[in-house]
Short mmCIF file of C-alpha atoms and ligand atoms in Angstrom, two decimals:
data_model
loop_
_atom_site.label_atom_id
_atom_site.label_comp_id
_atom_site.label_asym_id
_atom_site.label_seq_id
_atom_site.Cartn_x
_atom_site.Cartn_y
_atom_site.Cartn_z
CA UNK S 28 0.08 15.39 -62.78
CA UNK S 29 -1.59 14.93 -59.45
CA UNK S 30 0.36 13.42 -56.62
CA UNK S 31 -1.66 10.82 -54.69
CA UNK S 32 -2.46 12.33 -51.29
CA UNK S 33 -0.20 9.97 -49.08
CA UNK S 34 -3.05 9.92 -46.54
CA UNK S 35 -5.03 7.86 -49.01
CA UNK S 36 -2.44 5.13 -48.60
CA UNK S 37 -3.30 4.65 -44.93
CA UNK S 38 -4.48 1.16 -44.39
CA UNK S 39 -8.14 0.87 -43.70
CA UNK S 40 -9.46 -0.27 -40.29
CA UNK S 41 -10.97 -3.58 -41.63
CA UNK S 42 -7.61 -4.42 -43.28
CA UNK S 43 -5.77 -3.79 -40.08
CA UNK S 44 -8.35 -5.67 -38.08
CA UNK S 45 -7.63 -8.70 -40.32
CA UNK S 46 -3.94 -8.87 -39.44
CA UNK S 47 -2.81 -12.13 -37.82
CA UNK S 48 -1.32 -10.13 -34.90
CA UNK S 49 -4.74 -8.71 -34.22
CA UNK S 50 -6.21 -12.21 -34.08
CA UNK S 51 -3.49 -13.12 -31.59
CA UNK S 52 -4.14 -9.89 -29.56
CA UNK S 53 -7.86 -10.71 -29.27
CA UNK S 54 -6.81 -13.49 -26.88
CA UNK S 55 -5.43 -10.84 -24.45
CA UNK S 56 -7.21 -7.55 -25.20
CA UNK S 57 -10.67 -6.25 -25.74
CA UNK S 58 -11.93 -5.27 -29.16
CA UNK S 59 -12.15 -1.68 -28.01
CA UNK S 60 -8.50 -1.54 -26.88
CA UNK S 61 -7.45 -3.06 -30.30
CA UNK S 62 -9.49 -0.56 -32.19
CA UNK S 63 -7.99 2.22 -30.14
CA UNK S 64 -4.53 1.04 -31.02
CA UNK S 65 -5.37 0.96 -34.74
CA UNK S 66 -7.12 4.32 -34.61
CA UNK S 67 -4.03 6.00 -32.87
CA UNK S 68 -1.69 4.58 -35.54
CA UNK S 69 -3.93 5.80 -38.38
CA UNK S 70 -4.16 9.30 -36.74
CA UNK S 71 -0.43 9.45 -36.50
CA UNK S 72 -0.17 8.73 -40.16
CA UNK S 73 -2.80 11.32 -40.99
CA UNK S 74 -0.77 13.89 -39.03
CA UNK S 75 2.26 12.91 -41.05
CA UNK S 76 4.12 11.49 -38.04
CA UNK S 77 4.16 7.87 -39.50
CA UNK S 78 4.55 6.79 -43.03
CA UNK S 79 1.34 5.20 -44.27
CA UNK S 80 3.35 2.10 -45.24
CA UNK S 81 4.39 1.57 -41.53
CA UNK S 82 0.93 1.72 -40.00
CA UNK S 83 0.48 -2.04 -39.97
CA UNK S 84 3.91 -2.58 -38.51
CA UNK S 85 3.23 0.10 -35.82
CA UNK S 86 -0.09 -1.55 -34.93
CA UNK S 87 1.55 -4.93 -34.59
CA UNK S 88 4.28 -3.50 -32.34
CA UNK S 89 1.86 -1.54 -30.20
CA UNK S 90 -0.35 -4.61 -29.68
CA UNK S 91 2.58 -6.82 -28.73
CA UNK S 92 3.59 -4.12 -26.04
CA UNK S 93 0.07 -3.61 -24.81
CA UNK S 94 -1.09 -5.46 -21.66
CA UNK S 95 -4.57 -5.65 -20.30
CA UNK S 96 -3.21 -3.87 -17.14
CA UNK S 97 -0.96 -0.86 -17.37
CA UNK S 98 0.36 -1.40 -13.75
CA UNK S 99 4.04 -2.27 -13.98
CA UNK S 100 5.90 -4.41 -11.36
CA UNK S 101 8.69 -2.38 -9.79
CA UNK S 102 11.84 -3.58 -7.91
CA UNK S 103 11.89 -1.43 -4.78
CA UNK S 104 15.51 -0.38 -4.29
CA UNK S 105 14.69 2.65 -2.04
CA UNK S 106 15.15 0.82 1.27
CA UNK S 107 11.59 2.01 2.28
CA UNK S 108 9.76 -1.08 3.37
CA UNK S 109 6.13 -0.03 3.31
CA UNK S 110 6.30 2.23 0.12
CA UNK S 111 2.95 4.09 -0.34
CA UNK S 112 3.62 4.95 -3.91
CA UNK S 113 4.56 1.34 -4.71
CA UNK S 114 1.30 -0.10 -3.28
CA UNK S 115 2.62 -0.63 0.33
CA UNK S 116 3.15 -4.20 1.14
CA UNK S 117 4.17 -6.84 -1.37
CA UNK S 118 2.31 -10.10 -0.75
CA UNK S 119 3.86 -13.29 0.46
CA UNK S 120 3.90 -16.45 -1.76
CA UNK S 121 1.00 -17.86 0.35
CA UNK S 122 -1.07 -14.77 0.01
CA UNK S 123 -0.50 -14.68 -3.75
CA UNK S 124 -1.63 -18.35 -3.96
CA UNK S 125 -4.66 -17.60 -1.82
CA UNK S 126 -5.56 -14.56 -4.10
CA UNK S 127 -5.33 -16.72 -7.14
CA UNK S 128 -7.47 -19.48 -5.58
CA UNK S 129 -10.07 -16.87 -4.54
CA UNK S 130 -10.15 -15.18 -7.91
CA UNK S 131 -12.68 -17.79 -9.16
CA UNK S 132 -15.87 -18.88 -7.47
CA UNK S 133 -14.97 -19.45 -3.86
CA UNK S 134 -16.79 -20.34 -0.63
CA UNK S 135 -16.37 -16.89 0.88
CA UNK S 136 -19.97 -16.89 2.19
CA UNK S 137 -21.02 -20.49 1.88
CA UNK S 138 -20.86 -23.48 4.26
CA UNK S 139 -20.06 -26.24 1.77
CA UNK S 140 -20.98 -29.06 4.19
CA UNK S 141 -24.35 -27.64 5.06
CA UNK S 142 -25.06 -26.02 1.74
CA UNK S 143 -26.05 -22.85 3.55
CA UNK S 144 -24.92 -19.32 3.66
CA UNK S 145 -22.06 -18.70 6.20
CA UNK S 146 -20.43 -15.72 7.76
CA UNK S 147 -18.39 -13.83 5.24
CA UNK S 148 -14.67 -14.06 5.67
CA UNK S 149 -14.78 -16.55 8.58
CA UNK S 150 -11.31 -17.86 7.67
CA UNK S 151 -9.67 -14.43 7.89
CA UNK S 152 -11.55 -13.71 11.11
CA UNK S 153 -10.35 -17.04 12.69
CA UNK S 154 -6.73 -16.43 11.57
CA UNK S 155 -6.78 -13.00 13.11
CA UNK S 156 -8.24 -14.28 16.44
CA UNK S 157 -5.63 -17.06 16.50
CA UNK S 158 -2.85 -14.56 15.98
CA UNK S 159 -4.37 -12.01 18.51
CA UNK S 160 -5.94 -14.02 21.24
CA UNK S 161 -6.54 -10.84 23.24
CA UNK S 162 -9.34 -9.97 20.78
CA UNK S 163 -12.75 -11.45 21.45
CA UNK S 164 -13.86 -10.74 17.84
CA UNK S 165 -12.66 -9.29 14.64
CA UNK S 166 -14.10 -7.50 11.55
CA UNK S 167 -12.27 -6.87 8.38
CA UNK S 168 -13.21 -3.91 6.14
CA UNK S 169 -11.81 -2.14 3.09
CA UNK S 170 -8.97 -0.17 4.79
CA UNK S 171 -7.92 1.52 8.00
CA UNK S 172 -9.70 4.70 7.17
CA UNK S 173 -12.87 2.81 6.55
CA UNK S 174 -12.53 1.05 9.86
CA UNK S 175 -12.16 4.45 11.61
CA UNK S 176 -15.20 5.81 9.79
CA UNK S 177 -17.32 2.71 10.64
CA UNK S 178 -16.29 2.88 14.28
CA UNK S 179 -16.91 6.56 14.81
CA UNK S 180 -20.21 6.42 12.83
CA UNK S 181 -21.54 3.37 14.75
CA UNK S 182 -20.39 4.53 18.20
CA UNK S 183 -20.58 8.35 17.92
CA UNK S 184 -22.71 9.74 14.99
CA UNK S 185 -24.61 12.73 16.40
CA UNK S 186 -22.50 12.57 19.50
CA UNK S 187 -18.98 13.38 20.53
CA UNK S 188 -15.60 11.71 19.79
CA UNK S 189 -13.25 12.78 22.54
CA UNK S 190 -9.66 12.86 21.13
CA UNK S 191 -6.31 14.66 22.04
CA UNK S 192 -5.32 17.66 19.93
CA UNK S 193 -1.99 16.14 19.50
CA UNK S 194 -3.39 13.14 17.71
CA UNK S 195 -5.52 14.83 14.94
CA UNK S 196 -3.06 13.77 12.25
CA UNK S 197 -2.96 13.96 8.40
CA UNK S 198 -2.19 10.52 7.27
CA UNK S 199 -1.04 11.40 3.77
CA UNK S 200 -2.07 12.88 0.43
CA UNK S 201 -4.12 15.55 2.41
CA UNK S 202 -6.33 13.06 4.25
CA UNK S 203 -6.88 14.27 7.78
CA UNK S 204 -8.34 12.12 10.49
CA UNK S 205 -10.42 15.02 11.98
CA UNK S 206 -12.04 15.61 8.58
CA UNK S 207 -12.71 11.91 8.18
CA UNK S 208 -14.22 11.70 11.61
CA UNK S 209 -16.51 14.80 11.21
CA UNK S 210 -17.69 13.43 7.88
CA UNK S 211 -19.51 10.71 9.81
CA UNK S 212 -21.59 13.29 11.64
CA UNK S 213 -19.74 12.82 14.92
CA UNK S 214 -18.65 15.95 16.68
CA UNK S 215 -14.97 16.25 17.58
CA UNK S 216 -14.33 17.07 21.10
CA UNK S 217 -10.63 17.99 21.19
CA UNK S 218 -8.85 17.91 24.50
CA UNK S 219 -5.37 18.96 25.65
CA UNK S 220 -2.74 20.91 23.73
CA UNK S 221 -0.76 19.93 20.66
CA UNK S 222 2.23 18.78 22.69
CA UNK S 223 0.51 17.85 25.98
CA UNK S 224 -2.62 16.18 27.00
CA UNK S 225 -3.47 15.04 30.56
CA UNK S 226 -5.89 12.59 32.12
CA UNK S 227 -7.93 15.43 33.62
CA UNK S 228 -8.41 16.90 30.12
CA UNK S 229 -10.14 13.71 29.08
CA UNK S 230 -12.04 13.58 32.43
CA UNK S 231 -13.34 17.11 31.90
CA UNK S 232 -14.53 16.29 28.45
CA UNK S 233 -16.47 13.14 29.15
CA UNK S 234 -20.18 13.61 29.42
CA UNK S 235 -23.46 11.80 28.41
CA UNK S 236 -22.75 13.27 24.90
CA UNK S 237 -19.65 11.16 24.51
CA UNK S 238 -19.98 8.54 21.83
CA UNK S 239 -16.44 7.17 22.10
CA UNK S 240 -12.91 8.08 23.28
CA UNK S 241 -10.45 7.83 20.45
CA UNK S 242 -6.66 7.31 20.87
CA UNK S 243 -4.74 7.70 17.57
CA UNK S 244 -1.16 6.67 17.11
CA UNK S 245 0.46 9.63 15.37
CA UNK S 246 2.35 7.24 13.26
CA UNK S 247 3.99 9.53 10.81
CA UNK S 248 5.59 12.10 13.05
CA UNK S 249 7.10 12.53 16.48
CA UNK S 250 6.68 15.25 19.06
CA UNK S 251 9.76 15.88 21.03
CA UNK S 252 10.62 18.02 23.97
CA UNK S 253 8.06 19.15 26.49
CA UNK S 254 5.40 16.46 25.74
CA UNK S 255 2.95 14.37 27.64
CA UNK S 256 0.32 11.96 26.50
CA UNK S 257 -2.07 9.69 28.49
CA UNK S 258 -1.16 6.04 28.19
CA UNK S 259 -3.97 3.78 26.98
CA UNK S 260 -4.03 1.97 30.30
CA UNK S 261 -4.89 5.08 32.30
CA UNK S 262 -7.39 6.37 29.62
CA UNK S 263 -9.13 2.91 29.57
CA UNK S 264 -10.03 3.04 33.35
CA UNK S 265 -11.47 6.56 32.88
CA UNK S 266 -13.43 5.61 29.75
CA UNK S 267 -14.77 2.44 31.35
CA UNK S 268 -15.79 4.35 34.52
CA UNK S 269 -17.88 6.68 32.25
CA UNK S 270 -19.19 3.88 30.07
CA UNK S 271 -17.62 5.25 26.94
CA UNK S 272 -16.09 2.82 24.47
CA UNK S 273 -12.32 3.40 23.98
CA UNK S 274 -11.14 3.12 20.38
CA UNK S 275 -7.44 2.85 19.54
CA UNK S 276 -6.39 3.63 16.04
CA UNK S 277 -2.84 2.03 15.83
CA UNK S 278 -2.30 2.99 12.29
CA UNK S 279 0.25 0.47 11.16
CA UNK S 280 -1.02 -2.45 13.15
CA UNK S 281 1.28 -4.95 14.46
CA UNK S 282 -0.75 -7.73 15.94
CA UNK S 283 1.98 -8.42 18.65
CA UNK S 284 5.06 -6.45 19.76
CA UNK S 285 8.09 -6.36 17.49
CA UNK S 286 11.43 -5.95 19.29
CA UNK S 287 12.79 -4.11 16.28
CA UNK S 288 10.16 -1.37 16.59
CA UNK S 289 9.92 -0.74 20.31
CA UNK S 290 7.78 2.37 19.93
CA UNK S 291 5.40 0.92 17.50
CA UNK S 292 1.96 -0.01 19.19
CA UNK S 293 0.48 -3.46 18.69
CA UNK S 294 -3.06 -4.83 18.97
CA UNK S 295 -2.29 -7.39 21.72
CA UNK S 296 -0.83 -4.72 24.04
CA UNK S 297 -3.51 -2.15 23.25
CA UNK S 298 -6.27 -4.71 24.03
CA UNK S 299 -4.52 -5.71 27.25
CA UNK S 300 -4.29 -2.06 28.13
CA UNK S 301 -8.03 -1.83 27.90
CA UNK S 302 -8.95 -0.58 24.44
CA UNK S 303 -12.45 -1.83 23.47
CA UNK S 304 -11.59 -1.78 19.80
CA UNK S 305 -8.32 -1.44 17.94
CA UNK S 306 -8.02 -0.37 14.34
CA UNK S 307 -5.12 -1.34 12.14
CA UNK S 308 -4.20 -1.44 8.43
CA UNK S 309 -3.67 -4.78 6.62
CA UNK S 310 -1.03 -3.49 4.24
CA UNK S 311 1.36 -1.63 6.56
CA UNK S 312 3.43 -3.59 9.07
CA UNK S 313 1.19 -6.60 8.87
CA UNK S 314 2.38 -7.03 5.42
CA UNK S 315 -0.78 -8.10 3.70
CA UNK S 316 -3.39 -6.72 1.30
CA UNK S 317 -5.22 -3.47 1.74
CA UNK S 318 -7.63 -4.03 4.59
CA UNK S 319 -8.83 -2.37 7.77
CA UNK S 320 -8.90 -4.53 10.84
CA UNK S 321 -11.17 -4.00 13.79
CA UNK S 322 -10.31 -6.15 16.79
CA UNK S 323 -11.90 -6.08 20.18
CA UNK S 324 -14.71 -6.66 22.48
CA UNK S 325 -17.43 -9.01 21.14
CA UNK S 326 -20.47 -6.70 21.65
CA UNK S 327 -18.81 -3.70 20.08
CA UNK S 328 -17.52 -5.63 17.07
CA UNK S 329 -21.03 -6.99 16.64
CA UNK S 330 -22.44 -3.42 16.81
CA UNK S 331 -20.12 -2.31 14.07
CA UNK S 332 -20.81 -5.40 11.89
CA UNK S 333 -24.63 -4.68 12.20
CA UNK S 334 -24.36 -1.04 11.12
CA UNK S 335 -25.59 -0.42 7.54
CA UNK S 336 -22.21 1.33 6.72
CA UNK S 337 -20.47 -2.02 7.33
CA UNK S 338 -21.76 -3.27 3.98
CA UNK S 339 -20.44 -0.21 2.21
CA UNK S 340 -16.97 -0.79 3.53
CA UNK S 341 -16.81 -4.55 3.44
CA UNK S 342 -13.62 -6.32 2.34
CA UNK S 343 -13.60 -8.18 -0.95
CA UNK S 344 -12.94 -11.87 -1.24
CA UNK S 345 -9.46 -11.33 -2.64
CA UNK S 346 -8.41 -9.20 0.28
CA UNK S 347 -9.94 -11.67 2.74
CA UNK S 348 -8.09 -14.51 1.09
CA UNK S 349 -4.76 -12.76 1.02
CA UNK S 350 -5.19 -11.53 4.62
CA UNK S 351 -5.90 -14.89 6.03
CA UNK S 352 -2.89 -16.38 4.26
CA UNK S 353 -0.64 -13.50 5.42
CA UNK S 354 -1.65 -14.01 9.04
CA UNK S 355 -1.47 -17.86 8.96
CA UNK S 356 1.49 -18.14 6.54
CA UNK S 357 5.26 -17.62 7.05
CA UNK S 358 6.56 -14.09 7.46
CA UNK S 359 5.58 -11.84 4.54
CA UNK S 360 8.09 -9.68 2.64
CA UNK S 361 7.52 -6.63 4.82
CA UNK S 362 8.56 -8.57 7.94
CA UNK S 363 11.55 -10.09 6.11
CA UNK S 364 12.77 -6.76 4.80
CA UNK S 365 12.29 -5.13 8.23
CA UNK S 366 14.39 -7.78 9.89
CA UNK S 367 16.90 -8.21 7.05
CA UNK S 368 20.30 -9.09 8.51
CA UNK S 369 22.82 -6.37 8.08
CA UNK S 370 25.65 -8.79 7.14
CA UNK S 371 23.50 -10.40 4.39
CA UNK S 372 22.68 -7.03 3.00
CA UNK S 373 26.29 -6.10 2.94
CA UNK S 374 27.25 -9.39 1.28
CA UNK S 375 24.60 -8.98 -1.44
CA UNK S 376 25.42 -5.29 -2.00
CA UNK S 377 29.08 -5.93 -2.11
CA UNK S 378 28.68 -8.66 -4.81
CA UNK S 379 26.85 -6.18 -6.99
CA UNK S 380 29.27 -3.35 -6.28
CA UNK S 381 32.23 -5.56 -7.35
CA UNK S 382 30.50 -6.74 -10.47
CA UNK S 383 29.77 -3.19 -11.46
CA UNK S 384 32.94 -1.52 -10.18
CA UNK S 385 30.91 1.04 -8.18
CA UNK S 386 31.19 2.16 -4.52
CA UNK S 387 29.17 0.76 -1.64
CA UNK S 388 28.04 3.09 1.11
CA UNK S 389 26.21 2.64 4.44
CA UNK S 390 22.52 3.45 3.96
CA UNK S 391 19.67 3.50 6.34
CA UNK S 392 16.37 2.10 5.22
CA UNK S 393 12.99 3.21 6.59
CA UNK S 394 9.79 1.58 7.72
CA UNK S 395 7.79 3.92 5.59
CA UNK S 396 3.93 3.96 5.16
CA UNK S 397 3.79 6.55 7.92
CA UNK S 398 5.17 4.01 10.42
CA UNK S 399 7.95 4.40 12.93
CA UNK S 400 9.18 7.78 11.71
CA UNK S 401 12.89 8.34 12.54
CA UNK S 402 13.71 4.75 13.06
CA UNK S 403 16.76 3.92 10.82
CA UNK S 404 17.08 0.43 9.45
CA UNK S 405 20.96 0.16 9.03
CA UNK S 406 22.04 -1.31 5.75
CA UNK S 407 23.93 -0.69 2.59
CA UNK S 408 23.48 0.84 -0.88
CA UNK S 409 25.30 1.00 -4.17
CA UNK S 410 26.29 4.67 -4.95
CA UNK S 411 25.66 5.52 -8.62
CA UNK S 412 25.51 8.81 -10.60
CA UNK S 413 22.20 10.61 -10.02
CA UNK S 414 21.34 10.63 -13.74
CA UNK S 415 20.96 6.87 -13.50
CA UNK S 416 17.68 7.17 -11.62
CA UNK S 417 15.45 7.99 -14.54
CA UNK S 418 17.00 5.25 -16.65
CA UNK S 419 16.47 2.69 -13.86
CA UNK S 420 12.79 3.71 -13.28
CA UNK S 421 12.04 3.58 -17.01
CA UNK S 422 14.00 0.36 -17.77
CA UNK S 423 12.82 -3.23 -17.88
CA UNK S 424 12.50 -4.29 -15.16
CA UNK S 425 11.64 -0.95 -13.58
CA UNK S 426 13.83 -0.26 -10.60
CA UNK S 427 13.07 2.49 -8.13
CA UNK S 428 16.31 3.79 -6.40
CA UNK S 429 16.60 6.55 -3.85
CA UNK S 430 17.94 9.85 -5.09
CA UNK S 431 19.71 11.65 -2.23
CA UNK S 432 22.47 14.25 -2.00
CA UNK S 433 23.27 14.14 -5.69
CA UNK S 434 23.61 10.28 -5.85
CA UNK S 435 21.32 7.49 -7.03
CA UNK S 436 21.31 4.91 -4.24
CA UNK S 437 20.32 1.36 -4.75
CA UNK S 438 19.36 -0.46 -1.46
CA UNK S 439 18.65 -4.18 -1.64
CA UNK S 440 16.67 -4.40 1.60
CA UNK S 441 13.33 -4.67 -0.16
CA UNK S 442 14.56 -6.66 -3.13
CA UNK S 443 14.03 -10.40 -2.84
CA UNK S 444 17.52 -11.97 -3.03
CA UNK S 445 16.49 -14.03 -6.12
CA UNK S 446 16.05 -10.65 -7.90
CA UNK S 447 19.68 -9.45 -7.22
CA UNK S 448 20.70 -10.54 -10.71
CA UNK S 449 17.87 -8.52 -12.30
CA UNK S 450 18.93 -5.38 -10.40
CA UNK S 451 22.58 -6.03 -11.49
CA UNK S 452 21.46 -6.39 -15.12
CA UNK S 453 19.21 -3.30 -14.98
CA UNK S 454 22.07 -1.17 -13.46
CA UNK S 455 24.49 -2.46 -16.02
CA UNK S 456 22.09 -1.53 -18.87
CA UNK S 457 21.44 1.92 -17.36
CA UNK S 458 25.17 2.67 -16.93
CA UNK S 459 25.73 1.70 -20.55
CA UNK S 460 22.88 3.99 -21.63
CA UNK S 461 24.30 6.77 -19.46
CA UNK S 462 27.58 6.34 -21.31
CA UNK S 463 26.04 6.46 -24.61
CA UNK S 464 23.93 9.55 -23.77
CA UNK S 465 25.25 13.01 -24.74
CA UNK S 466 26.78 14.55 -21.63
CA UNK S 467 24.29 15.97 -19.17
CA UNK S 468 21.24 14.61 -20.98
CA UNK S 469 20.23 12.03 -18.37
CA UNK S 470 21.21 14.38 -15.57
C1 PLP K 16 -2.51 4.74 7.77
C2 PLP K 16 -3.41 5.16 8.92
C3 PLP K 16 -4.79 5.17 8.77
C4 PLP K 16 -5.47 4.84 7.47
O1 PLP K 16 -5.28 3.43 7.12
P1 PLP K 16 -5.48 3.04 5.60
O2 PLP K 16 -5.32 1.52 5.64
O3 PLP K 16 -4.38 3.75 4.86
O4 PLP K 16 -6.81 3.47 5.20
C5 PLP K 16 -5.55 5.55 9.83
N1 PLP K 16 -4.97 5.92 10.98
C6 PLP K 16 -3.62 6.00 11.13
C7 PLP K 16 -3.04 6.41 12.50
C8 PLP K 16 -2.79 5.63 10.13
O5 PLP K 16 -1.48 5.66 10.37
#
């Protein structure tokens, strides 16, 4: 007697497509995604990894778990404020509202009163100028790197960018400013030595071939010892005397000085010191969406805005909306986390430590995002077994702790206080799972 090939019992696509759960899922997911989920379950059954009778069930479960986006929110328990791998700056409530409002049709390039086209992103521009009155004009582009490419292309393509050797930095993931600048067709004219550059080095380099002078804040490292750099103020007199525009890439981009970060450059000071254009990122210390800010002299900003490349690097309406709301709204999470009060952090961490019966240790947070290297942000952390880290990362909600010196450290600096209970529940669940796991498994 022939056995029925169990694979013939695998439900057919049309039958699975007719399941009520599939009808429900169509409100959230594309037909292609749904068919993919179905095909995967059928293939599993064909390979003998799933009983044919369970294919329907498996499809229902997979569809329920499937979201249109695979990005997962993460509670940042590392103490690193601008965490690149977590998307840098979390947005403020105002920025999120603005983002939602702008997600439909929105007057980003329209004057509703006149019914005519208007300057794109006028609101974001006005907010930036109000927050940084030293700037005559502002232009917002896709990110800091795009701002640098636009400035060096418009001012120096086919000519020279004069820059100190000590400032040719790699900003992360292998991206090097010198490569970026040379990709624009500008020629790098390096001056000085790695540790020391003097005003006469710049003076010797300036010539009719100079397109611009560039000063880069080497945000992610420090040179210590026998060092010397030329302050912007001195460089600006020299550049002005030679008719060369002075571009200052601040990296992180505070608009005004922050007493917590005395060595971090800011746009207001750089402009007062004579920079013609400053470049900053929207999603580092400013605490907004990904954006590149160009602030400075009217005629230079106009020159950049007119360049054809400006269109290729323009900011989208969502970034413009969130940026304006970040600058005009109350302090965003990055600023709050940076300035978090030590006693508050201790009180919150202690409450969790007591509830969990685990130790509390002093722990320094960091600015992150390549900003203010070596500046410790004194705070506290829960000290947990190292093996907990993977369970926290893969739990619900996902929590990213810091793994250091054989411990899993949970720092609440970047966790909104209203989420402390969620962190507590996540750690509890992870501790329970660790207890259940065979010894060493999660280590
Ligand atoms: C981060 C950084 C950039 C690049 O900015 P993005 O917004 O990441 O593109 C450029 N220059 C410096 C000095 C930086 O620190």
